[in-house]
Amino acid sequence: MRHQQRLIFSIAALITVGACKAEGPAAPPPPKVQAVSTRMAEFTEGVDTVSTLEASNLVELAAQSAGRILELKIRQGDEVEPGQLLVVLDQAQLQAQLAEERAKAETAKINWERYDYLARVGASSQKQLDTYRTQYFSALERVKATEANVSYSNLKSPSAGTVADVKAKVGDVLQQGQVFTSLVQNNELEARVEVPAVFASRLALGQPVLLSSPGKNAVIATGQVQSIDPRVNSQTQGLLVKAVFANTDGTLRDGQRLRTRVQIEAKQELSVPFAAVTQTSGQSFVFRLGSLDELKANPGKADLERLDKASKAGKLPLNAQFALQTPVVVGELENDLYPINKGLKPNQKVVTTNLLNLKHGMPVQVQPAAGAAAISPKAN
């Protein structure tokens, strides 16, 4: 009897084990993803170049008279005001010359006054009087000219600005007309941008111009087109455009080379988020959500037979969603959105998360997208 019971228990155990092996391990649940709808967004077409910023107001300072520097009251980076004393030149020789000219003028004045008296009493002719009168006024002009040269020895700032590189030091001899530094006003800068002539008919005054550091997309300043050269450069077939930028915070510098983008036109295009696009071998793809029927229309390497069996066995819901890998042609990224030139239609759902774990034809569990309301299409 006991032998029969052990035999029954053994057979039951084998049946149980055999049943477990027949069913196999349970299939993993479909991956969870978030998805958003394709939508229309504004994209700008632009021309990207590299240009050098120039101060709109830059004054070169040159010596108005020759002389040795006795005092240098400025250095690079100083902020100066109009009329501020910058350089004092040696005035000894000029002061001596001024004293001599003043003495000659005083002598000429005395001679003129003497002959004026003699002419009145008839002891001198009018011609002699006119000669001494002319000599006196000529002497006065020489005094004024020498005084001006003395004043030029004290070089003063003609305007406000920031002192650039000072190319002189105390003891140096400056020649008349020699430039020794510049005053830069960085509150407004301009960029000279060469735009291909093919864009000539689409350029307009006031169009936005964006500045960014080379290799970076972050915009550091926005200006606008101030002038457009009517001529085309015959060598480069470029059109010179000048753009101005306010620089009240002083972050931009004269002579700085930056990436410059002239925004030619803004237009509405179908778009997807940056996170939805993957690239393989130079081809861009998105995972679009679709039904089983849509998957059958483009099965790729998906196991349709297995999916059909699962659907008929009730293991897949009737409204099951599948990840459909879809090739797309995208434009230039802007504001974390790609314009879609080919491959998608408006209001199609594209996956934005868990892309690395997806394959074409894989069923997915769609979760609500964070901030979906913020990126949903706007009603026109």
XYZ file of C-alpha atoms in Angstrom:
380
model
C 0.000 0.000 0.000
C 2.814 2.358 0.943
C 4.616 1.461 -2.279
C 1.512 2.419 -4.282
C 1.255 5.804 -2.444
C 4.918 6.640 -3.197
C 4.342 5.744 -6.855
C 1.290 8.021 -7.052
C 3.203 10.919 -5.425
C 6.118 10.462 -7.854
C 3.820 10.480 -10.869
C 2.073 13.638 -9.575
C 5.398 15.370 -9.076
C 6.491 14.495 -12.592
C 3.225 15.799 -13.999
C 3.688 19.039 -12.059
C 7.280 19.511 -13.262
C 6.309 18.608 -16.809
C 3.495 21.164 -16.756
C 5.870 23.917 -15.547
C 8.378 23.084 -18.273
C 5.671 23.203 -20.922
C 4.540 26.707 -19.965
C 8.103 28.138 -19.864
C 9.158 31.393 -18.168
C 6.723 34.292 -18.324
C 7.525 36.924 -21.040
C 8.818 40.263 -19.690
C 6.285 43.100 -19.732
C 6.488 45.609 -22.594
C 8.889 48.488 -21.892
C 7.419 51.722 -20.572
C 7.867 54.791 -22.771
C 6.703 58.364 -23.019
C 5.553 59.885 -26.280
C 4.548 63.263 -27.690
C 2.766 64.338 -30.853
C 4.553 65.871 -33.793
C 3.664 69.545 -33.985
C 4.224 72.680 -35.991
C 6.930 75.008 -34.677
C 8.696 78.137 -35.900
C 12.179 77.677 -37.357
C 14.469 80.358 -38.723
C 16.604 80.033 -41.807
C 19.910 81.749 -41.315
C 23.401 82.319 -42.643
C 26.245 81.317 -40.313
C 29.644 83.000 -40.566
C 32.459 84.069 -38.273
C 33.051 87.803 -37.871
C 35.165 90.168 -35.790
C 33.521 92.735 -33.532
C 34.599 96.342 -33.895
C 33.858 99.269 -31.619
C 31.516 101.736 -33.311
C 33.378 104.558 -31.577
C 37.151 104.142 -31.566
C 39.461 107.166 -31.367
C 43.166 106.926 -32.108
C 45.225 109.323 -29.990
C 48.280 110.900 -31.630
C 50.767 113.526 -30.512
C 49.912 116.966 -31.870
C 53.458 118.153 -31.296
C 56.824 116.457 -30.860
C 58.348 116.071 -27.422
C 59.696 113.809 -24.710
C 57.161 112.252 -22.314
C 57.525 113.630 -18.775
C 54.345 112.164 -17.310
C 52.145 109.307 -18.520
C 48.878 109.426 -16.578
C 47.114 106.446 -18.188
C 47.545 102.728 -18.610
C 45.711 100.015 -20.512
C 42.148 99.476 -19.286
C 41.696 102.884 -17.627
C 38.336 104.591 -18.043
C 38.779 108.267 -18.983
C 36.460 111.248 -19.317
C 36.454 114.044 -21.929
C 39.175 116.620 -21.211
C 41.091 114.350 -18.818
C 44.891 114.882 -18.895
C 46.607 111.842 -20.401
C 50.225 112.751 -21.213
C 52.569 115.633 -20.324
C 55.422 116.300 -22.740
C 58.617 118.234 -22.036
C 57.728 121.917 -22.511
C 61.105 123.570 -21.739
C 61.988 124.338 -25.346
C 58.463 125.450 -26.194
C 58.266 127.650 -23.099
C 61.523 129.338 -24.087
C 60.213 129.850 -27.610
C 56.974 131.262 -26.210
C 58.862 133.733 -24.017
C 60.878 134.866 -27.050
C 57.772 135.321 -29.192
C 56.060 137.302 -26.449
C 59.097 139.584 -26.136
C 59.109 140.184 -29.885
C 55.400 140.957 -29.796
C 55.933 143.472 -26.982
C 58.722 145.195 -28.966
C 56.505 145.302 -32.063
C 53.705 146.832 -30.009
C 55.988 149.571 -28.697
C 57.218 150.372 -32.223
C 53.637 150.511 -33.536
C 52.526 152.846 -30.729
C 55.584 155.137 -31.332
C 54.920 155.481 -35.048
C 51.237 155.980 -34.382
C 52.169 159.091 -32.348
C 54.664 160.284 -34.948
C 52.109 159.912 -37.713
C 49.614 162.006 -35.773
C 52.110 164.894 -35.402
C 53.263 164.594 -39.014
C 56.740 163.210 -38.226
C 56.104 159.844 -39.928
C 54.286 158.630 -43.002
C 51.180 156.457 -43.025
C 53.139 153.776 -44.880
C 55.653 153.446 -42.036
C 52.801 153.270 -39.540
C 51.120 150.478 -41.504
C 54.378 148.517 -41.643
C 54.823 148.538 -37.846
C 51.175 147.801 -37.309
C 51.491 144.697 -39.526
C 54.632 143.600 -37.680
C 52.829 143.809 -34.361
C 49.832 141.682 -35.442
C 52.152 139.122 -37.049
C 54.035 138.848 -33.758
C 50.725 138.287 -31.929
C 49.843 135.408 -34.287
C 53.216 133.761 -33.644
C 52.552 134.012 -29.897
C 49.154 132.341 -30.300
C 50.668 129.559 -32.434
C 53.372 128.859 -29.863
C 50.813 128.902 -27.037
C 48.821 126.316 -28.956
C 51.918 124.128 -29.283
C 52.456 124.444 -25.531
C 48.863 123.385 -24.892
C 49.358 120.395 -27.209
C 52.137 119.244 -24.909
C 49.438 118.468 -22.374
C 47.535 115.777 -24.252
C 43.920 115.536 -23.104
C 41.202 113.022 -23.879
C 38.825 114.180 -26.645
C 36.053 111.842 -25.447
C 35.127 109.228 -22.870
C 36.281 105.654 -23.340
C 38.529 102.804 -22.275
C 42.265 103.096 -22.881
C 43.624 100.393 -25.196
C 47.263 99.286 -25.450
C 49.585 102.227 -24.606
C 52.533 102.151 -27.004
C 54.754 104.613 -25.131
C 56.450 105.120 -21.765
C 57.956 107.948 -19.756
C 61.120 109.194 -21.444
C 60.063 108.259 -24.971
C 60.103 110.955 -27.633
C 56.823 111.270 -29.514
C 56.819 112.656 -33.021
C 54.046 114.895 -34.231
C 51.185 112.720 -35.510
C 52.502 109.541 -33.842
C 49.638 107.318 -32.505
C 50.408 106.104 -28.987
C 47.053 104.570 -27.910
C 43.335 104.398 -28.672
C 40.136 105.092 -26.783
C 37.508 102.395 -27.184
C 33.817 102.803 -26.400
C 32.501 99.266 -25.905
C 28.885 100.249 -25.229
C 28.067 99.524 -28.877
C 29.869 97.156 -31.218
C 29.394 96.220 -34.834
C 30.133 93.111 -36.867
C 31.011 93.115 -40.553
C 29.277 90.007 -41.927
C 29.757 88.727 -45.465
C 26.561 87.044 -46.656
C 26.492 85.045 -49.922
C 25.036 87.177 -52.696
C 22.331 84.576 -53.400
C 20.562 85.847 -50.276
C 20.605 89.478 -51.467
C 16.875 89.693 -52.270
C 15.962 88.290 -48.845
C 18.108 90.585 -46.715
C 16.452 93.526 -44.969
C 17.368 96.203 -42.447
C 16.452 95.260 -38.897
C 16.737 91.487 -39.368
C 18.007 89.740 -36.201
C 21.666 88.790 -35.952
C 22.773 86.324 -33.247
C 26.211 86.017 -31.680
C 27.544 82.840 -30.101
C 30.930 81.443 -29.163
C 32.538 79.161 -31.783
C 31.447 75.566 -31.247
C 28.561 76.506 -28.963
C 24.860 77.121 -29.621
C 24.096 79.404 -26.671
C 23.298 82.943 -27.900
C 25.326 85.556 -26.008
C 24.013 88.674 -27.777
C 21.355 89.685 -30.292
C 21.692 92.619 -32.661
C 20.199 93.664 -35.961
C 21.191 94.476 -39.514
C 22.065 98.186 -39.704
C 23.255 98.498 -43.297
C 23.634 96.411 -46.473
C 26.320 97.176 -49.048
C 24.739 97.626 -52.506
C 27.847 96.095 -54.116
C 28.846 92.436 -54.359
C 32.472 91.478 -53.783
C 33.625 90.193 -57.167
C 36.219 87.904 -55.557
C 34.060 86.189 -52.926
C 30.576 86.869 -54.340
C 29.658 88.060 -50.864
C 27.536 90.964 -49.737
C 28.785 93.039 -46.794
C 26.230 93.413 -44.004
C 26.886 95.502 -40.897
C 25.130 94.531 -37.684
C 25.149 96.487 -34.403
C 25.025 95.091 -30.870
C 24.308 96.922 -27.636
C 26.915 96.055 -25.001
C 25.691 97.739 -21.841
C 27.012 94.957 -19.592
C 30.457 94.982 -21.228
C 30.572 91.251 -21.989
C 31.591 91.823 -25.621
C 35.006 93.154 -26.632
C 36.416 95.061 -29.567
C 38.345 92.636 -31.795
C 36.511 89.529 -30.490
C 35.857 86.805 -33.110
C 32.467 85.152 -32.736
C 30.043 82.972 -34.664
C 27.482 85.215 -36.351
C 24.057 84.078 -37.576
C 21.932 86.375 -39.736
C 18.316 85.220 -39.456
C 16.879 85.435 -42.949
C 13.374 84.051 -42.547
C 11.086 82.381 -39.978
C 8.627 79.676 -41.033
C 6.384 76.970 -39.521
C 7.602 73.384 -39.904
C 6.633 69.988 -38.507
C 8.885 69.173 -35.548
C 9.849 66.563 -32.961
C 11.848 66.959 -29.737
C 15.607 66.412 -29.762
C 15.121 63.398 -27.452
C 13.015 61.549 -30.043
C 15.725 61.339 -32.721
C 18.466 58.715 -32.948
C 21.095 58.336 -35.634
C 22.651 55.204 -37.112
C 25.221 55.274 -39.918
C 24.286 58.848 -40.759
C 20.532 58.115 -40.999
C 18.107 59.713 -38.518
C 15.284 57.634 -37.021
C 12.363 58.045 -34.644
C 10.199 55.377 -33.002
C 6.624 56.160 -33.996
C 3.702 54.609 -32.155
C 1.440 52.491 -34.340
C -1.132 49.682 -34.303
C -0.611 46.026 -35.217
C -2.131 46.680 -38.641
C 0.391 49.500 -39.234
C 3.193 47.138 -38.200
C 1.927 44.513 -40.671
C 2.137 47.125 -43.421
C 5.833 47.581 -42.611
C 6.950 44.476 -40.690
C 10.697 44.752 -41.107
C 12.233 42.016 -38.909
C 9.279 41.891 -36.485
C 7.946 38.386 -35.596
C 4.383 38.898 -36.887
C 3.431 35.239 -36.385
C 4.239 35.365 -32.680
C 2.462 38.719 -32.274
C -0.633 37.372 -34.086
C -0.756 34.356 -31.751
C -0.357 36.584 -28.718
C -3.144 38.876 -29.942
C -5.530 35.951 -30.614
C -4.710 34.418 -27.223
C -5.671 37.705 -25.555
C -2.159 38.363 -24.332
C -2.108 41.685 -26.210
C -4.853 44.278 -25.753
C -6.879 45.237 -28.809
C -5.452 48.773 -28.713
C -1.831 47.647 -28.212
C 0.798 50.168 -29.378
C 4.007 49.171 -31.126
C 7.303 51.002 -31.633
C 7.734 51.526 -35.368
C 11.266 52.577 -36.290
C 10.780 55.274 -38.919
C 13.546 56.947 -40.976
C 13.245 60.749 -41.092
C 15.019 63.658 -42.714
C 15.656 66.397 -40.164
C 16.812 69.998 -40.455
C 19.018 72.027 -38.126
C 18.334 71.731 -34.389
C 16.779 74.857 -32.882
C 15.411 75.330 -29.362
C 15.776 71.554 -28.741
C 13.482 70.782 -31.689
C 14.288 69.176 -35.042
C 12.334 70.273 -38.114
C 11.058 67.212 -39.995
C 11.553 67.526 -43.731
C 10.440 63.964 -44.545
C 9.115 60.835 -42.821
C 6.330 61.987 -40.467
C 2.876 63.583 -40.535
C 1.206 66.034 -38.129
C -0.100 64.648 -34.810
C 1.706 61.312 -35.041
C 3.065 60.075 -31.710
C 6.830 59.652 -31.335
C 8.649 58.018 -28.413
C 10.969 60.252 -26.357
C 12.236 57.871 -23.640
C 13.814 54.414 -23.329
C 14.902 54.481 -26.992
C 17.975 52.297 -26.457
C 15.801 49.374 -25.336
C 13.406 49.513 -28.294
C 13.335 47.492 -31.476
C 11.090 47.767 -34.497
C 7.763 46.029 -33.829
C 8.161 45.838 -30.053
C 4.940 46.409 -28.051
C 5.212 49.242 -25.529
C 3.394 50.648 -22.521
C 2.758 54.345 -23.122
C 3.073 56.559 -20.044
C 1.956 60.234 -19.812
C 4.769 62.536 -20.992
C 6.061 65.050 -18.451
C 5.049 68.558 -19.499
C 2.923 67.243 -22.359
C 0.574 70.175 -22.057
C 3.430 72.590 -22.632
C 4.375 71.080 -25.997
C 0.972 70.175 -27.341
C -0.006 71.829 -30.654
C -1.482 75.277 -30.278
C -4.844 75.998 -31.744
C -4.754 78.452 -34.608
